[in-house]
Amino acid sequence: NVLCNLYIGDRVTKINEAAFKNHYALQSVSMNKGVTVLGKGCFSSSTIEFMTVPNGVNAIPDTVFNSCQRLRRVSVPVSVQSLGPYFLYNTPVLKNVHVNASITIIPPYFCGSCAGLERAVFYGKIETLQGVVLGGIYSLKTIDLTHCEAIPTLQNASSFDGASQGL
């Protein structure tokens, strides 16, 4: 038998670093609200398709969903206050990204090289876009900053380097 769908029960509070990295059969993960810590790269290069991060996680470290070739949707709760670099890097079938109100800094390569990304919407108190945030995305049609309390600071002119010509 191959593990395709995973439910993480009430006693688990932490997903260790690289716990499901390179897991090529995993399609979905349901986590209880007791999970408060996600380890670096815990789902990277897996075939996960959908993920809802539980409310209570306040930081998502580097590369958690890096190179997830089938990832279509990620829901990030308002409890998340920081994202690590390469959060959704190289997730080619991801179409839309919505960044919630608790996050103030969008890290480098947050969603770089996401070949299918068409729309990125930023909400709330985003203050800074660090480095190349949405680079190398030639399908990108919309970057929506209208829901932000202020226009974020671009740390350099290449924050959207390589994004669609149609922006």
PDB file of C-alpha atoms in Angstrom:
ATOM      1  CA  ASN A   1       0.000   0.000   0.000  1.00  0.00           C
ATOM      2  CA  VAL A   2       1.104   3.527  -0.825  1.00  0.00           C
ATOM      3  CA  LEU A   3       0.403   6.507   1.452  1.00  0.00           C
ATOM      4  CA  CYS A   4      -1.683   8.988  -0.575  1.00  0.00           C
ATOM      5  CA  ASN A   5      -3.690  10.873   2.040  1.00  0.00           C
ATOM      6  CA  LEU A   6      -2.340  11.689   5.470  1.00  0.00           C
ATOM      7  CA  TYR A   7      -4.186  12.811   8.588  1.00  0.00           C
ATOM      8  CA  ILE A   8      -1.949  14.098  11.374  1.00  0.00           C
ATOM      9  CA  GLY A   9      -3.692  13.513  14.710  1.00  0.00           C
ATOM     10  CA  ASP A  10      -4.226  15.546  17.844  1.00  0.00           C
ATOM     11  CA  ARG A  11      -1.029  14.567  19.669  1.00  0.00           C
ATOM     12  CA  VAL A  12       1.322  15.827  16.946  1.00  0.00           C
ATOM     13  CA  THR A  13       2.502  19.430  17.419  1.00  0.00           C
ATOM     14  CA  LYS A  14       5.497  19.515  15.070  1.00  0.00           C
ATOM     15  CA  ILE A  15       6.310  18.294  11.557  1.00  0.00           C
ATOM     16  CA  ASN A  16      10.079  17.706  11.490  1.00  0.00           C
ATOM     17  CA  GLU A  17      12.487  19.105   8.922  1.00  0.00           C
ATOM     18  CA  ALA A  18      12.251  17.229   5.592  1.00  0.00           C
ATOM     19  CA  ALA A  19       9.682  14.809   7.103  1.00  0.00           C
ATOM     20  CA  PHE A  20       7.866  14.218   3.802  1.00  0.00           C
ATOM     21  CA  LYS A  21      10.515  15.493   1.393  1.00  0.00           C
ATOM     22  CA  ASN A  22      10.583  13.547  -1.888  1.00  0.00           C
ATOM     23  CA  HIS A  23       7.446  11.588  -0.971  1.00  0.00           C
ATOM     24  CA  TYR A  24       6.189  10.823  -4.470  1.00  0.00           C
ATOM     25  CA  ALA A  25       2.763   9.369  -3.650  1.00  0.00           C
ATOM     26  CA  LEU A  26       1.457  11.862  -1.081  1.00  0.00           C
ATOM     27  CA  GLN A  27      -1.530  13.812  -2.437  1.00  0.00           C
ATOM     28  CA  SER A  28      -3.071  15.549   0.564  1.00  0.00           C
ATOM     29  CA  VAL A  29      -2.344  16.254   4.196  1.00  0.00           C
ATOM     30  CA  SER A  30      -4.832  17.209   6.899  1.00  0.00           C
ATOM     31  CA  MET A  31      -3.318  18.529  10.101  1.00  0.00           C
ATOM     32  CA  ASN A  32      -5.027  19.044  13.424  1.00  0.00           C
ATOM     33  CA  LYS A  33      -5.082  22.496  14.989  1.00  0.00           C
ATOM     34  CA  GLY A  34      -2.478  21.359  17.535  1.00  0.00           C
ATOM     35  CA  VAL A  35       0.304  21.475  14.912  1.00  0.00           C
ATOM     36  CA  THR A  36       2.202  24.699  15.566  1.00  0.00           C
ATOM     37  CA  VAL A  37       5.609  24.039  13.971  1.00  0.00           C
ATOM     38  CA  LEU A  38       6.498  23.118  10.404  1.00  0.00           C
ATOM     39  CA  GLY A  39      10.111  22.087   9.835  1.00  0.00           C
ATOM     40  CA  LYS A  40      12.245  23.451   7.021  1.00  0.00           C
ATOM     41  CA  GLY A  41      11.488  21.674   3.746  1.00  0.00           C
ATOM     42  CA  CYS A  42       8.994  19.321   5.406  1.00  0.00           C
ATOM     43  CA  PHE A  43       6.948  18.832   2.212  1.00  0.00           C
ATOM     44  CA  SER A  44       9.482  19.907  -0.437  1.00  0.00           C
ATOM     45  CA  SER A  45       9.659  17.898  -3.646  1.00  0.00           C
ATOM     46  CA  SER A  46       6.610  15.842  -2.664  1.00  0.00           C
ATOM     47  CA  THR A  47       3.580  15.294  -4.892  1.00  0.00           C
ATOM     48  CA  ILE A  48       1.154  16.928  -2.475  1.00  0.00           C
ATOM     49  CA  GLU A  49      -1.729  18.637  -4.291  1.00  0.00           C
ATOM     50  CA  PHE A  50      -3.569  20.514  -1.527  1.00  0.00           C
ATOM     51  CA  MET A  51      -2.567  21.847   1.869  1.00  0.00           C
ATOM     52  CA  THR A  52      -4.297  23.779   4.606  1.00  0.00           C
ATOM     53  CA  VAL A  53      -1.817  25.033   7.170  1.00  0.00           C
ATOM     54  CA  PRO A  54      -3.504  24.888  10.583  1.00  0.00           C
ATOM     55  CA  ASN A  55      -4.342  28.032  12.496  1.00  0.00           C
ATOM     56  CA  GLY A  56      -1.745  28.243  15.243  1.00  0.00           C
ATOM     57  CA  VAL A  57       1.312  27.922  12.994  1.00  0.00           C
ATOM     58  CA  ASN A  58       2.978  31.342  13.223  1.00  0.00           C
ATOM     59  CA  ALA A  59       5.974  30.849  10.944  1.00  0.00           C
ATOM     60  CA  ILE A  60       6.553  28.841   7.798  1.00  0.00           C
ATOM     61  CA  PRO A  61      10.297  28.237   7.312  1.00  0.00           C
ATOM     62  CA  ASP A  62      12.393  27.968   4.146  1.00  0.00           C
ATOM     63  CA  THR A  63      11.434  25.635   1.314  1.00  0.00           C
ATOM     64  CA  VAL A  64       8.348  24.056   2.933  1.00  0.00           C
ATOM     65  CA  PHE A  65       6.612  23.573  -0.439  1.00  0.00           C
ATOM     66  CA  ASN A  66       9.639  24.070  -2.709  1.00  0.00           C
ATOM     67  CA  SER A  67       9.449  22.016  -5.932  1.00  0.00           C
ATOM     68  CA  CYS A  68       6.054  20.455  -5.216  1.00  0.00           C
ATOM     69  CA  GLN A  69       5.262  19.682  -8.846  1.00  0.00           C
ATOM     70  CA  ARG A  70       1.531  18.985  -8.304  1.00  0.00           C
ATOM     71  CA  LEU A  71       0.670  21.609  -5.681  1.00  0.00           C
ATOM     72  CA  ARG A  72      -2.502  23.402  -6.750  1.00  0.00           C
ATOM     73  CA  ARG A  73      -3.675  25.161  -3.606  1.00  0.00           C
ATOM     74  CA  VAL A  74      -2.245  26.232  -0.275  1.00  0.00           C
ATOM     75  CA  SER A  75      -4.292  27.929   2.436  1.00  0.00           C
ATOM     76  CA  VAL A  76      -2.246  29.957   4.894  1.00  0.00           C
ATOM     77  CA  PRO A  77      -4.093  31.090   8.041  1.00  0.00           C
ATOM     78  CA  VAL A  78      -3.986  34.546   9.552  1.00  0.00           C
ATOM     79  CA  SER A  79      -1.830  33.181  12.424  1.00  0.00           C
ATOM     80  CA  VAL A  80       1.201  32.951  10.085  1.00  0.00           C
ATOM     81  CA  GLN A  81       3.406  35.990  10.632  1.00  0.00           C
ATOM     82  CA  SER A  82       6.463  35.056   8.568  1.00  0.00           C
ATOM     83  CA  LEU A  83       7.412  33.013   5.533  1.00  0.00           C
ATOM     84  CA  GLY A  84      10.847  31.677   4.685  1.00  0.00           C
ATOM     85  CA  PRO A  85      12.551  32.083   1.303  1.00  0.00           C
ATOM     86  CA  TYR A  86      11.582  29.674  -1.482  1.00  0.00           C
ATOM     87  CA  PHE A  87       8.197  29.074   0.192  1.00  0.00           C
ATOM     88  CA  LEU A  88       6.439  28.104  -3.059  1.00  0.00           C
ATOM     89  CA  TYR A  89       9.412  28.133  -5.416  1.00  0.00           C
ATOM     90  CA  ASN A  90       9.104  25.961  -8.522  1.00  0.00           C
ATOM     91  CA  THR A  91       5.486  24.846  -8.046  1.00  0.00           C
ATOM     92  CA  PRO A  92       4.434  24.785 -11.714  1.00  0.00           C
ATOM     93  CA  VAL A  93       0.667  24.098 -11.471  1.00  0.00           C
ATOM     94  CA  LEU A  94      -0.092  26.697  -8.782  1.00  0.00           C
ATOM     95  CA  LYS A  95      -2.405  29.332 -10.337  1.00  0.00           C
ATOM     96  CA  ASN A  96      -3.248  31.828  -7.577  1.00  0.00           C
ATOM     97  CA  VAL A  97      -1.505  32.979  -4.423  1.00  0.00           C
ATOM     98  CA  HIS A  98      -3.155  35.028  -1.682  1.00  0.00           C
ATOM     99  CA  VAL A  99      -0.912  36.364   1.082  1.00  0.00           C
ATOM    100  CA  ASN A 100      -2.804  37.105   4.284  1.00  0.00           C
ATOM    101  CA  ALA A 101      -2.811  40.091   6.623  1.00  0.00           C
ATOM    102  CA  SER A 102      -0.352  38.928   9.324  1.00  0.00           C
ATOM    103  CA  ILE A 103       2.683  38.720   7.031  1.00  0.00           C
ATOM    104  CA  THR A 104       4.806  41.879   6.790  1.00  0.00           C
ATOM    105  CA  ILE A 105       7.744  40.668   4.671  1.00  0.00           C
ATOM    106  CA  ILE A 106       7.559  38.640   1.481  1.00  0.00           C
ATOM    107  CA  PRO A 107      10.873  36.748   1.280  1.00  0.00           C
ATOM    108  CA  PRO A 108      13.155  36.214  -1.722  1.00  0.00           C
ATOM    109  CA  TYR A 109      11.905  33.711  -4.279  1.00  0.00           C
ATOM    110  CA  PHE A 110       8.619  33.452  -2.371  1.00  0.00           C
ATOM    111  CA  CYS A 111       6.949  32.221  -5.550  1.00  0.00           C
ATOM    112  CA  GLY A 112       9.768  32.288  -8.111  1.00  0.00           C
ATOM    113  CA  SER A 113       9.706  29.982 -11.118  1.00  0.00           C
ATOM    114  CA  CYS A 114       6.059  29.017 -10.624  1.00  0.00           C
ATOM    115  CA  ALA A 115       5.371  28.461 -14.326  1.00  0.00           C
ATOM    116  CA  GLY A 116       1.557  28.411 -14.077  1.00  0.00           C
ATOM    117  CA  LEU A 117       1.048  31.290 -11.628  1.00  0.00           C
ATOM    118  CA  GLU A 118      -1.374  33.840 -13.037  1.00  0.00           C
ATOM    119  CA  ARG A 119      -2.378  35.978 -10.053  1.00  0.00           C
ATOM    120  CA  ALA A 120      -0.706  37.109  -6.819  1.00  0.00           C
ATOM    121  CA  VAL A 121      -2.804  39.033  -4.297  1.00  0.00           C
ATOM    122  CA  PHE A 122      -1.264  40.654  -1.234  1.00  0.00           C
ATOM    123  CA  TYR A 123      -3.344  41.689   1.793  1.00  0.00           C
ATOM    124  CA  GLY A 124      -2.867  43.704   4.967  1.00  0.00           C
ATOM    125  CA  LYS A 125       0.373  44.881   6.464  1.00  0.00           C
ATOM    126  CA  ILE A 126       2.952  43.820   3.913  1.00  0.00           C
ATOM    127  CA  GLU A 127       5.812  46.281   4.263  1.00  0.00           C
ATOM    128  CA  THR A 128       8.636  44.819   2.192  1.00  0.00           C
ATOM    129  CA  LEU A 129       9.186  42.650  -0.854  1.00  0.00           C
ATOM    130  CA  GLN A 130      12.703  41.212  -0.432  1.00  0.00           C
ATOM    131  CA  GLY A 131      14.748  40.552  -3.545  1.00  0.00           C
ATOM    132  CA  VAL A 132      13.212  38.694  -6.483  1.00  0.00           C
ATOM    133  CA  VAL A 133       9.808  37.719  -5.083  1.00  0.00           C
ATOM    134  CA  LEU A 134       7.929  36.670  -8.226  1.00  0.00           C
ATOM    135  CA  GLY A 135      10.741  36.226 -10.738  1.00  0.00           C
ATOM    136  CA  GLY A 136      10.705  33.924 -13.724  1.00  0.00           C
ATOM    137  CA  ILE A 137       6.910  33.661 -13.961  1.00  0.00           C
ATOM    138  CA  TYR A 138       5.980  34.290 -17.573  1.00  0.00           C
ATOM    139  CA  SER A 139       2.288  33.405 -17.094  1.00  0.00           C
ATOM    140  CA  LEU A 140       1.733  36.069 -14.402  1.00  0.00           C
ATOM    141  CA  LYS A 141      -1.091  38.428 -15.371  1.00  0.00           C
ATOM    142  CA  THR A 142      -1.944  40.207 -12.109  1.00  0.00           C
ATOM    143  CA  ILE A 143      -0.064  41.443  -9.068  1.00  0.00           C
ATOM    144  CA  ASP A 144      -2.701  42.963  -6.790  1.00  0.00           C
ATOM    145  CA  LEU A 145      -1.470  45.279  -4.025  1.00  0.00           C
ATOM    146  CA  THR A 146      -4.790  47.138  -3.599  1.00  0.00           C
ATOM    147  CA  HIS A 147      -5.642  45.241  -0.403  1.00  0.00           C
ATOM    148  CA  CYS A 148      -2.432  46.359   1.350  1.00  0.00           C
ATOM    149  CA  GLU A 149      -2.519  49.122   3.941  1.00  0.00           C
ATOM    150  CA  ALA A 150       0.360  50.810   2.094  1.00  0.00           C
ATOM    151  CA  ILE A 151       2.395  50.090  -1.020  1.00  0.00           C
ATOM    152  CA  PRO A 152       5.206  47.735   0.060  1.00  0.00           C
ATOM    153  CA  THR A 153       8.834  48.784  -0.241  1.00  0.00           C
ATOM    154  CA  LEU A 154      10.727  47.031  -3.008  1.00  0.00           C
ATOM    155  CA  GLN A 155      14.198  46.252  -1.684  1.00  0.00           C
ATOM    156  CA  ASN A 156      15.522  46.310  -5.213  1.00  0.00           C
ATOM    157  CA  ALA A 157      14.208  46.910  -8.710  1.00  0.00           C
ATOM    158  CA  SER A 158      14.200  43.212  -9.552  1.00  0.00           C
ATOM    159  CA  SER A 159      11.336  42.104  -7.260  1.00  0.00           C
ATOM    160  CA  PHE A 160       9.303  41.070 -10.308  1.00  0.00           C
ATOM    161  CA  ASP A 161      12.278  40.328 -12.590  1.00  0.00           C
ATOM    162  CA  GLY A 162      11.318  37.939 -15.358  1.00  0.00           C
ATOM    163  CA  ALA A 163       7.586  38.283 -14.693  1.00  0.00           C
ATOM    164  CA  SER A 164       5.178  38.542 -17.624  1.00  0.00           C
ATOM    165  CA  GLN A 165       5.461  41.262 -20.177  1.00  0.00           C
ATOM    166  CA  GLY A 166       1.695  41.820 -19.812  1.00  0.00           C
ATOM    167  CA  LEU A 167       1.785  43.204 -16.280  1.00  0.00           C
TER     168      LEU A 167
END
